[in-house]
Coordinates of C-alpha atoms and ligand atoms in Angstrom, one line a residue:
X1 CA -32.0 -1.5 3.5
X2 CA -35.4 -0.1 5.0
X3 CA -36.2 3.0 3.2
X4 CA -36.7 4.8 6.2
X5 CA -32.9 4.4 7.1
X6 CA -32.2 5.1 3.5
X7 CA -34.1 8.1 3.7
X8 CA -32.7 9.3 7.4
X9 CA -29.0 8.9 5.8
X10 CA -30.4 11.6 2.5
X11 CA -31.3 13.4 5.9
X12 CA -27.9 14.0 6.4
X13 CA -25.6 13.7 3.5
X14 CA -28.4 14.8 0.9
X15 CA -30.4 12.4 -1.6
X16 CA -27.4 13.3 -4.0
X17 CA -24.5 11.8 -1.5
X18 CA -26.8 8.5 -0.8
X19 CA -26.7 5.7 -3.9
X20 CA -29.1 2.8 -3.6
X21 CA -29.7 1.6 -7.0
X22 CA -28.0 -2.4 -8.0
X23 CA -25.5 -0.7 -10.1
X24 CA -24.1 1.8 -8.0
X25 CA -23.9 -0.7 -5.1
X26 CA -22.7 -3.4 -7.3
X27 CA -19.6 -0.6 -8.2
X28 CA -19.1 -1.0 -4.7
X29 CA -19.0 -4.4 -4.3
X30 CA -15.1 -4.3 -5.0
X31 CA -11.5 -3.4 -4.3
X32 CA -8.6 -4.3 -6.4
X33 CA -8.8 -8.2 -4.6
X34 CA -10.3 -10.9 -5.2
X35 CA -13.2 -10.7 -2.9
X36 CA -17.0 -9.0 -3.9
X37 CA -19.9 -7.9 -1.5
X38 CA -23.0 -5.7 -2.5
X39 CA -23.5 -3.1 0.0
X40 CA -27.2 -2.2 1.1
X41 CA -26.3 1.4 0.5
X42 CA -23.2 4.2 -0.7
X43 CA -23.2 6.8 1.4
X44 CA -20.7 10.0 0.4
X45 CA -20.1 12.3 3.7
X46 CA -18.9 15.5 3.0
X47 CA -17.6 16.4 6.7
X48 CA -16.6 15.4 10.1
X49 CA -20.0 16.8 11.8
X50 CA -21.7 14.5 8.6
X51 CA -19.7 11.0 9.3
X52 CA -20.5 11.4 13.0
X53 CA -24.1 11.6 12.7
X54 CA -24.3 8.3 10.0
X55 CA -22.1 6.4 12.6
X56 CA -24.8 7.3 15.7
X57 CA -27.6 6.1 13.1
X58 CA -25.5 2.9 12.0
X59 CA -24.2 1.8 15.8
X60 CA -27.9 2.5 16.9
X61 CA -29.4 0.2 14.0
X62 CA -26.3 -2.2 14.0
X63 CA -25.5 -1.6 10.3
X64 CA -21.9 -2.8 9.5
X65 CA -20.0 0.2 8.2
X66 CA -17.3 0.0 5.8
X67 CA -15.1 2.9 5.3
X68 CA -13.9 3.4 1.5
X69 CA -10.9 5.5 -0.3
X70 CA -10.2 4.7 -3.6
X71 CA -10.6 1.1 -3.3
X72 CA -7.4 0.3 -4.4
X73 CA -6.6 -2.4 -1.3
X74 CA -5.3 -5.3 -2.3
X75 CA -6.7 -7.6 0.7
X76 CA -10.2 -6.8 0.4
X77 CA -10.4 -4.4 3.1
X78 CA -12.8 -1.7 1.5
X79 CA -15.3 -4.6 0.4
X80 CA -18.3 -4.6 2.6
X81 CA -18.2 -8.3 3.5
X82 CA -21.5 -8.1 5.6
X83 CA -23.0 -5.6 3.3
X84 CA -24.9 -2.4 5.2
X85 CA -23.2 0.9 4.5
X86 CA -20.2 1.5 2.4
X87 CA -18.4 5.3 3.6
X88 CA -16.7 6.4 0.4
X89 CA -14.8 9.4 1.5
X90 CA -13.4 10.9 -1.4
X91 CA -16.0 13.8 -1.6
X92 CA -13.7 14.7 1.4
X93 CA -11.3 15.7 -0.5
X94 CA -9.7 19.4 0.8
X95 CA -6.0 20.4 1.7
X96 CA -7.0 22.2 4.7
X97 CA -3.6 23.9 5.5
X98 CA -0.2 23.9 4.2
X99 CA 2.0 25.0 7.2
X100 CA 5.5 25.4 5.6
X101 CA 7.0 27.0 8.9
X102 CA 6.0 23.6 10.9
X103 CA 6.6 21.5 7.9
X104 CA 2.7 20.0 8.0
X105 CA -0.1 20.1 5.9
X106 CA -3.9 19.1 7.2
X107 CA -6.2 17.2 4.6
X108 CA -9.2 15.6 4.5
X109 CA -9.3 11.5 4.0
X110 CA -10.1 11.7 0.2
X111 CA -7.5 13.7 -0.8
X112 CA -4.9 11.6 -3.2
X113 CA -1.5 11.3 -2.7
X114 CA -0.3 12.2 -5.8
X115 CA -2.3 15.5 -6.2
X116 CA -1.2 16.5 -2.2
X117 CA 2.3 16.2 -3.8
X118 CA 1.6 18.2 -6.8
X119 CA 0.3 21.0 -4.6
X120 CA 3.2 20.8 -2.2
X121 CA 5.8 20.4 -5.3
X122 CA 4.6 24.5 -5.8
X123 CA 6.3 25.3 -2.5
X124 CA 9.0 23.2 -3.0
X125 CA 8.1 20.5 -0.4
X126 CA 6.6 16.7 -0.7
X127 CA 4.7 14.3 1.5
X128 CA 7.6 11.2 0.8
X129 CA 5.1 7.9 1.2
X130 CA 4.9 6.9 -2.4
X131 CA 2.6 3.8 -3.3
X132 CA 2.6 2.3 -6.7
X133 CA -0.7 3.6 -6.5
X134 CA -0.1 6.9 -5.5
X135 CA -2.2 8.3 -8.7
X136 CA -5.5 7.2 -7.2
X137 CA -5.2 6.0 -3.2
X138 CA -6.4 8.1 -0.7
X139 CA -4.7 9.3 2.1
X140 CA -7.4 7.7 4.4
X141 CA -6.6 4.7 3.1
X142 CA -2.9 5.0 3.3
X143 CA -3.0 5.4 7.1
X144 CA -5.3 3.2 7.7
X145 CA -2.8 0.3 5.5
X146 CA 0.3 2.0 7.1
X147 CA 1.2 2.0 3.3
X148 CA 4.5 2.1 2.3
X149 CA 6.3 2.2 -1.3
X150 CA 9.5 2.7 -2.8
X151 CA 10.7 5.3 -0.8
X152 CA 10.4 3.9 2.6
X153 CA 13.7 2.7 2.9
X154 CA 15.2 6.1 3.0
X155 CA 12.0 8.0 4.3
X156 CA 9.9 5.1 6.5
X157 CA 6.1 4.6 6.0
X158 CA 3.2 6.3 6.5
X159 CA 2.8 5.7 10.1
X160 CA 6.1 7.7 10.3
X161 CA 4.3 11.1 8.7
X162 CA 1.1 11.4 11.1
X163 CA 1.4 14.1 13.2
X164 CA -2.2 14.3 14.2
X165 CA -5.8 12.7 13.2
X166 CA -9.1 13.5 13.9
X167 CA -11.2 9.6 13.9
X168 CA -14.8 9.6 14.6
X169 CA -16.0 6.4 16.4
X170 CA -18.3 3.9 15.9
X171 CA -20.8 5.7 18.9
X172 CA -20.5 8.8 16.8
X173 CA -17.6 10.4 18.8
X174 CA -15.1 12.8 17.6
X175 CA -11.8 12.1 19.0
X176 CA -8.7 14.7 18.3
X177 CA -5.5 13.6 18.8
X178 CA -2.0 14.6 18.5
X179 CA -0.7 18.5 17.0
X180 CA 2.0 20.4 15.4
X181 CA 4.8 19.3 17.6
X182 CA 7.6 16.8 15.8
X183 CA 7.9 15.0 19.0
X184 CA 5.9 13.9 21.8
X185 CA 6.1 11.6 24.9
X186 CA 2.9 11.3 26.2
X187 CA 2.3 7.8 27.1
X188 CA 0.2 5.6 25.0
X189 CA -0.1 6.7 21.6
X190 CA -3.7 6.4 20.4
X191 CA -2.7 7.9 17.0
X192 CA -0.7 4.8 16.2
X193 CA -3.6 2.6 17.0
X194 CA -5.6 3.7 14.5
X195 CA -2.7 3.6 11.9
X196 CA -3.2 0.2 9.9
X197 CA -6.3 -0.4 11.3
X198 CA -7.8 -1.2 8.3
X199 CA -11.2 1.2 9.1
X200 CA -12.0 -1.1 12.1
X201 CA -11.3 1.2 14.9
X202 CA -12.7 4.2 13.7
X203 CA -13.3 6.4 10.6
X204 CA -10.5 9.2 10.1
X205 CA -11.6 12.1 8.9
X206 CA -8.7 14.8 9.3
X207 CA -4.7 13.9 9.3
X208 CA -2.2 16.4 9.6
X209 CA 0.8 15.3 8.0
X210 CA 4.8 15.7 8.1
X211 CA 6.1 17.3 4.9
X212 CA 9.9 18.1 3.6
X213 CA 11.4 19.3 1.4
X214 CA 12.5 18.4 -2.3
X215 CA 15.6 17.5 -2.6
X216 CA 17.7 20.0 -5.0
X217 CA 18.9 16.5 -7.1
X218 CA 17.8 13.2 -7.9
X219 CA 19.3 10.7 -9.8
X220 CA 18.1 6.9 -10.9
X221 CA 20.5 3.9 -11.3
X222 CA 19.8 1.1 -13.3
X223 CA 22.1 -2.1 -12.6
X224 CA 21.2 -5.4 -14.7
X225 CA 22.5 -8.8 -12.9
X226 CA 23.2 -12.2 -14.6
X227 CA 22.2 -13.8 -11.8
X228 CA 19.2 -12.4 -9.2
X229 CA 20.9 -13.5 -6.1
X230 CA 24.0 -11.5 -6.9
X231 CA 21.0 -8.7 -7.4
X232 CA 20.2 -9.3 -3.8
X233 CA 23.2 -9.7 -2.6
X234 CA 24.1 -6.0 -3.5
X235 CA 21.0 -4.8 -1.8
X236 CA 23.0 -5.5 1.4
X237 CA 26.3 -3.7 0.2
X238 CA 24.6 -1.1 -0.8
X239 CA 22.7 0.0 2.3
X240 CA 26.2 -0.8 4.3
X241 CA 27.9 1.8 2.3
X242 CA 24.7 5.0 1.7
X243 CA 20.8 4.9 2.0
X244 CA 19.0 5.8 -1.3
X245 CA 15.6 6.8 -1.7
X246 CA 14.1 3.7 -3.2
X247 CA 15.8 0.1 -4.1
X248 CA 13.4 -1.9 -6.1
X249 CA 14.2 -5.4 -8.0
X250 CA 12.6 -6.8 -11.0
X251 CA 13.2 -10.6 -12.5
X252 CA 13.7 -11.8 -15.5
X253 CA 9.7 -12.7 -15.9
X254 CA 8.9 -9.3 -14.8
X255 CA 11.5 -7.7 -17.4
X256 CA 10.1 -10.0 -19.8
X257 CA 6.2 -8.6 -19.0
X258 CA 7.5 -4.9 -19.1
X259 CA 9.0 -5.4 -22.5
X260 CA 6.2 -6.6 -24.0
X261 CA 3.8 -4.2 -22.7
X262 CA 6.0 -1.3 -23.4
X263 CA 8.4 -2.6 -26.2
X264 CA 10.2 0.9 -26.8
X265 CA 11.7 0.5 -23.3
X266 CA 13.5 -2.5 -24.2
X267 CA 14.8 -3.9 -21.0
X268 CA 17.8 -5.9 -20.9
X269 CA 16.3 -9.4 -20.8
X270 CA 18.8 -10.4 -17.9
X271 CA 18.1 -12.8 -14.5
X272 CA 17.5 -9.3 -12.8
X273 CA 17.7 -5.9 -12.4
X274 CA 18.1 -3.1 -9.4
X275 CA 16.8 0.5 -9.8
X276 CA 17.9 3.0 -7.4
X277 CA 16.8 5.8 -6.7
X278 CA 19.1 9.1 -4.8
X279 CA 18.1 12.7 -4.2
X280 CA 19.9 15.1 -2.3
X281 CA 22.4 18.3 -3.0
X282 CA 24.1 17.8 -6.3
X283 CA 27.5 16.8 -4.6
X284 CA 25.8 14.6 -2.4
X285 CA 24.0 12.8 -5.4
X286 CA 27.2 12.5 -7.5
X287 CA 28.8 10.8 -4.6
X288 CA 26.1 8.4 -3.9
X289 CA 25.8 7.5 -7.8
X290 CA 29.8 6.7 -7.5
X291 CA 29.2 4.5 -4.1
X292 CA 26.3 2.8 -6.1
X293 CA 27.7 2.4 -9.3
X294 CA 30.6 0.7 -7.7
X295 CA 29.4 -1.2 -5.3
X296 CA 26.8 -2.9 -8.2
X297 CA 30.1 -3.4 -10.2
X298 CA 31.5 -5.4 -8.0
X299 CA 28.6 -7.2 -7.1
X300 CA 29.4 -8.7 -10.9
X301 CA 26.4 -6.2 -12.6
X302 CA 27.5 -5.0 -15.8
X303 CA 26.4 -2.1 -17.9
X304 CA 25.2 0.4 -15.3
X305 CA 23.2 3.3 -16.5
X306 CA 22.5 6.1 -14.3
X307 CA 20.8 10.2 -15.1
X308 CA 19.9 13.0 -13.4
X309 CA 18.0 14.2 -16.6
X310 CA 14.1 14.3 -15.7
X311 CA 12.9 13.1 -19.1
X312 CA 15.6 9.8 -19.3
X313 CA 14.9 9.2 -15.6
X314 CA 11.0 9.2 -16.2
X315 CA 12.0 6.8 -19.1
X316 CA 14.0 4.5 -16.6
X317 CA 11.2 4.4 -14.1
X318 CA 8.9 3.6 -16.4
X319 CA 9.6 -0.1 -16.4
X320 CA 9.6 -0.7 -12.8
X321 CA 6.5 1.9 -12.5
X322 CA 4.6 -1.1 -15.1
X323 CA 5.8 -4.2 -13.5
X324 CA 2.8 -4.9 -11.2
X325 CA 0.2 -4.5 -14.2
X326 CA 2.6 -5.8 -17.1
X327 CA 2.4 -9.3 -15.7
X328 CA -1.0 -10.2 -17.1
X329 CA 0.9 -9.8 -20.6
X330 CA 3.5 -13.3 -19.5
X331 CA 0.4 -15.4 -20.5
X332 CA -2.9 -13.7 -21.5
X333 CA -4.5 -17.4 -20.8
X334 CA -3.5 -16.8 -16.7
X335 CA -4.8 -14.5 -14.5
X336 CA -2.6 -12.5 -11.5
X337 CA -4.5 -13.2 -8.2
X338 CA -3.0 -11.3 -5.3
X339 CA -1.7 -13.8 -2.7
X340 CA 1.3 -14.4 -1.2
X341 CA 2.1 -10.7 -2.9
X342 CA 3.9 -8.9 0.0
X343 CA 6.1 -10.4 2.1
X344 CA 8.8 -8.8 4.3
X345 CA 11.9 -10.5 5.2
X346 CA 15.0 -9.0 7.0
X347 CA 17.8 -7.5 4.6
X348 CA 19.8 -10.1 5.2
X349 CA 17.4 -13.1 4.0
X350 CA 16.4 -11.5 0.4
X351 CA 18.9 -14.1 -1.6
X352 CA 17.6 -16.8 0.6
X353 CA 13.7 -15.7 0.4
X354 CA 14.6 -15.2 -3.8
X355 CA 15.4 -18.7 -3.8
X356 CA 12.6 -20.1 -2.2
X357 CA 10.3 -18.1 -3.9
X358 CA 11.7 -19.7 -7.0
X359 CA 11.6 -23.7 -5.5
X360 CA 8.2 -23.5 -4.5
X361 CA 7.0 -21.8 -7.8
X362 CA 8.8 -25.1 -9.7
X363 CA 6.8 -27.4 -7.5
X364 CA 3.6 -26.3 -7.2
X365 CA 4.0 -25.8 -11.1
X366 CA 2.7 -22.2 -10.8
X367 CA 4.4 -19.0 -12.9
X368 CA 5.8 -16.8 -9.7
X369 CA 7.5 -13.5 -10.2
X370 CA 9.2 -11.2 -8.2
X371 CA 9.6 -7.5 -7.9
X372 CA 9.3 -4.9 -5.4
X373 CA 10.9 -2.8 -2.7
X374 CA 13.9 -4.7 -2.1
X375 CA 15.7 -2.2 -0.1
X376 CA 13.1 -2.8 2.7
X377 CA 13.3 -6.5 2.1
X378 CA 9.9 -5.9 0.8
X379 CA 9.1 -8.7 -2.0
X380 CA 6.1 -8.3 -4.3
X381 CA 5.2 -11.7 -6.3
X382 CA 3.0 -12.0 -9.4
X383 CA 1.4 -15.0 -9.3
X384 CA -0.2 -16.2 -12.2
X385 CA -2.9 -19.0 -12.3
X386 CA -5.9 -20.6 -15.0
X387 CA -8.5 -19.1 -12.9
X388 CA -11.0 -21.5 -14.6
X389 CA -9.4 -24.8 -13.2
X390 CA -10.3 -25.6 -9.6
X391 CA -7.2 -27.4 -9.4
X392 CA -5.2 -24.4 -9.4
X393 CA -6.5 -23.2 -6.9
X394 CA -6.1 -25.4 -4.5
X395 CA -2.1 -25.5 -5.7
X396 CA -2.6 -21.7 -4.7
X397 CA -3.5 -22.0 -1.4
X398 CA -0.4 -24.3 -0.6
X399 CA 1.6 -22.0 -2.5
X400 CA 1.3 -19.3 -0.3
X401 CA 1.0 -21.4 3.0
X402 CA 4.8 -22.3 2.1
X403 CA 5.6 -18.7 1.2
X404 CA 4.0 -17.4 4.2
X405 CA 5.7 -19.9 6.2
X406 CA 9.4 -19.4 4.8
X407 CA 8.7 -15.8 5.5
X408 CA 8.1 -16.3 9.0
X409 CA 11.0 -18.9 9.4
X410 CA 13.4 -16.2 8.3
X411 CA 12.3 -14.1 10.5
X412 CA 10.2 -11.9 8.4
X413 CA 6.6 -11.4 8.1
X414 CA 3.3 -12.2 5.6
X415 CA 2.5 -8.6 4.7
X416 CA 5.1 -5.3 4.7
X417 CA 2.3 -2.9 3.3
X418 CA -0.7 -4.2 1.8
X419 CA -2.3 -5.5 5.0
X420 CA -4.5 -8.1 6.1
X421 CA -8.2 -7.3 5.3
X422 CA -10.2 -11.1 4.4
X423 CA -7.1 -12.1 2.2
X424 CA -5.4 -12.6 5.4
X425 CA -7.1 -12.6 8.1
X426 CA -7.3 -16.5 8.8
X427 CA -3.5 -15.9 9.7
X428 CA -4.3 -13.3 12.6
X429 CA -3.7 -16.3 15.0
X430 CA -0.8 -17.3 13.9
X431 CA 1.5 -13.7 13.4
X432 CA -0.1 -12.2 16.4
X433 CA -0.3 -15.3 18.7
X434 CA -1.5 -13.9 22.2
X435 CA -1.7 -10.7 21.1
X436 CA -5.1 -11.5 19.4
X437 CA -7.0 -11.8 22.4
X438 CA -5.5 -8.1 23.2
X439 CA -6.7 -6.7 19.7
X440 CA -10.0 -8.3 20.1
X441 CA -10.5 -6.5 23.5
X442 CA -9.5 -3.2 22.0
X443 CA -11.8 -3.9 19.2
X444 CA -14.3 -4.2 21.6
X445 CA -14.0 -0.7 23.3
X446 CA -13.5 1.5 20.5
X447 CA -16.5 -0.7 18.6
X448 CA -18.6 -2.6 21.3
X449 CA -21.3 -3.5 18.7
X450 CA -18.7 -4.7 15.6
X451 CA -20.2 -2.5 13.0
X452 CA -17.0 -1.4 11.8
X453 CA -15.6 -3.4 9.2
X454 CA -16.4 -6.5 9.9
X455 CA -14.7 -9.5 8.9
X456 CA -11.6 -7.6 9.0
X457 CA -8.1 -8.5 10.7
X458 CA -9.5 -11.9 12.1
X459 CA -11.7 -9.9 14.4
Ligands
FAD501 C1 -1.6 -0.8 -9.2 C2 -1.0 -0.9 -7.3 C3 -0.4 -0.8 -6.6 C4 0.1 -0.6 -5.7 N1 1.0 -0.3 -4.6 C5 1.2 0.0 -3.5 C6 2.6 0.2 -3.0 O1 3.9 0.3 -3.4 N2 2.6 0.5 -1.5 C7 1.4 0.3 -1.0 O2 1.3 0.3 0.4 N3 0.4 -0.4 -1.0 C8 0.4 -0.5 -2.4 N4 -1.0 -0.8 -2.9 C9 -2.1 -1.0 -2.3 C10 -2.7 0.3 -1.9 O3 -3.3 1.0 -3.1 C11 -2.6 1.0 -0.6 O4 -3.0 0.1 0.4 C12 -3.4 2.2 -0.3 O5 -3.2 3.0 0.6 C13 -4.9 2.0 -0.7 O6 -5.6 3.1 -0.2 P1 -7.1 3.4 -0.7 O7 -7.1 5.0 -0.6 O8 -7.1 2.8 -2.2 O9 -7.6 2.7 0.3 P2 -9.2 1.4 0.2 O10 -8.6 0.5 -0.7 O11 -10.4 1.9 -0.1 O12 -9.4 0.9 1.5 C14 -8.1 0.6 2.2 C15 -8.6 0.2 3.7 O13 -8.5 1.6 4.3 C16 -9.7 1.7 5.2 N5 -10.2 3.0 5.0 C17 -9.6 3.7 4.1 N6 -10.2 5.0 4.1 C18 -10.5 5.2 5.5 C19 -11.0 6.0 6.7 N7 -10.9 7.5 5.9 N8 -10.8 5.8 7.7 C20 -10.7 4.6 8.0 N9 -10.5 3.5 7.1 C21 -10.2 3.8 6.0 C22 -10.9 0.8 4.5 O14 -11.7 0.4 5.0 C23 -9.8 -0.6 3.8 O15 -9.6 -1.2 4.8 C24 -0.7 -0.8 -4.7 C25 -2.1 -0.8 -5.1 C26 -2.6 -1.3 -6.6 C27 -3.7 -1.4 -7.3

């Protein structure tokens, strides 16, 4: 990048907040996906005003700008495909206001999910959306991917908690949208347009989020099944009588992986295990435990365990929380590649999707293990390949296509919560149909020169 532009950026944010040596730039060439591309410069703004000035400069010079939170995204959303500026928002990390009378919290985009909840806990409140990456991911990243996670089955996804947003457009103009009311019927809702936009329409610099009181008590129930299809059917039976906070599934491959990763957990090596979390008053929790345990037993689960003891709960959850990382332990010669990893199907189709996954894995000779947020029909797959073998990449592409086509044929979709980014960009036409043309026109309205996160979402 021309020195004069780097100097102008430094005059906006200060020299210490501009990095343009190759080592720093290289560190910002990746997120948690397989993609990489080196930016020309990394800039750390400290305020909305600075973001606005940076975007004005970038727009005038037609420089690509890729907003970035913690870089835990799994589909290349924060990878600067066309170089230019990576706008790292992690230094904008203040909790600006906690308004308990109106059940909301105002934050900057770089606040980390878990840090926000640690702070809210002191007041007896919490912000429910809980991705597996909660200890790293930022609120800006969560809003921009409409993150979900374990508690979505009861509380909903990030979208359901955004009350207002401050957004800087490509031109540098600042939009202040929404407010503290819990309801509004005011025509088209621009806030919801920015949720899930993956940084292609504007940069989020502030958000007002709904929060709710912590439940008096929570409990965890773990139910092992000799046949994964019984576990899959149990999800439907449980949801017909009660809505737990979380319903998570792990198949035999993941159980093996977790046991080799954390041997002291010693999970039963069965075909599948379901994890439930319930919360509410003591009486509500007791009743939910009874209902869920009975339902699991009547669906052939044996040795169902449950606990409300905090240490035991943490111990039980550890297994599920380690699942994503433990997969690589299954065969150290293979690498987990995030492809076909986030499909979502209607609840009644979970047993069918699980069966089809197993058939597709066998057909291509690629090991696939399953886990995820079964209560939402959201199945994560851990796909393992020998990355040195070109043929395996070809098989993986075909496997992914078949998984997506299967999910769609069952009335589902190709990503429940991770997003499109680069990974699924080529699928946009198939999933959006005629709608893609209108999406492209919306993009033009907000970002006529196409400087914001180019190459993402098929735009
Ligand atoms: C171990 C692990 C577990 C995970 N579990 C889950 C899960 O359970 N549920 C789930 O939903 N996801 C999960 N994820 C995916 C990821 O953590 C989420 O997508 C998360 O919301 C990304 O946050 P981030 O701060 O890392 O964003 P980044 O990866 O930095 O960015 C994600 C996207 O948001 C855009 N963006 C970031 N900040 C802004 C901003 N302020 N304004 C505009 N655009 C912005 C970026 O350009 C990019 O397109 C997991 C990832 C890992 C590595």
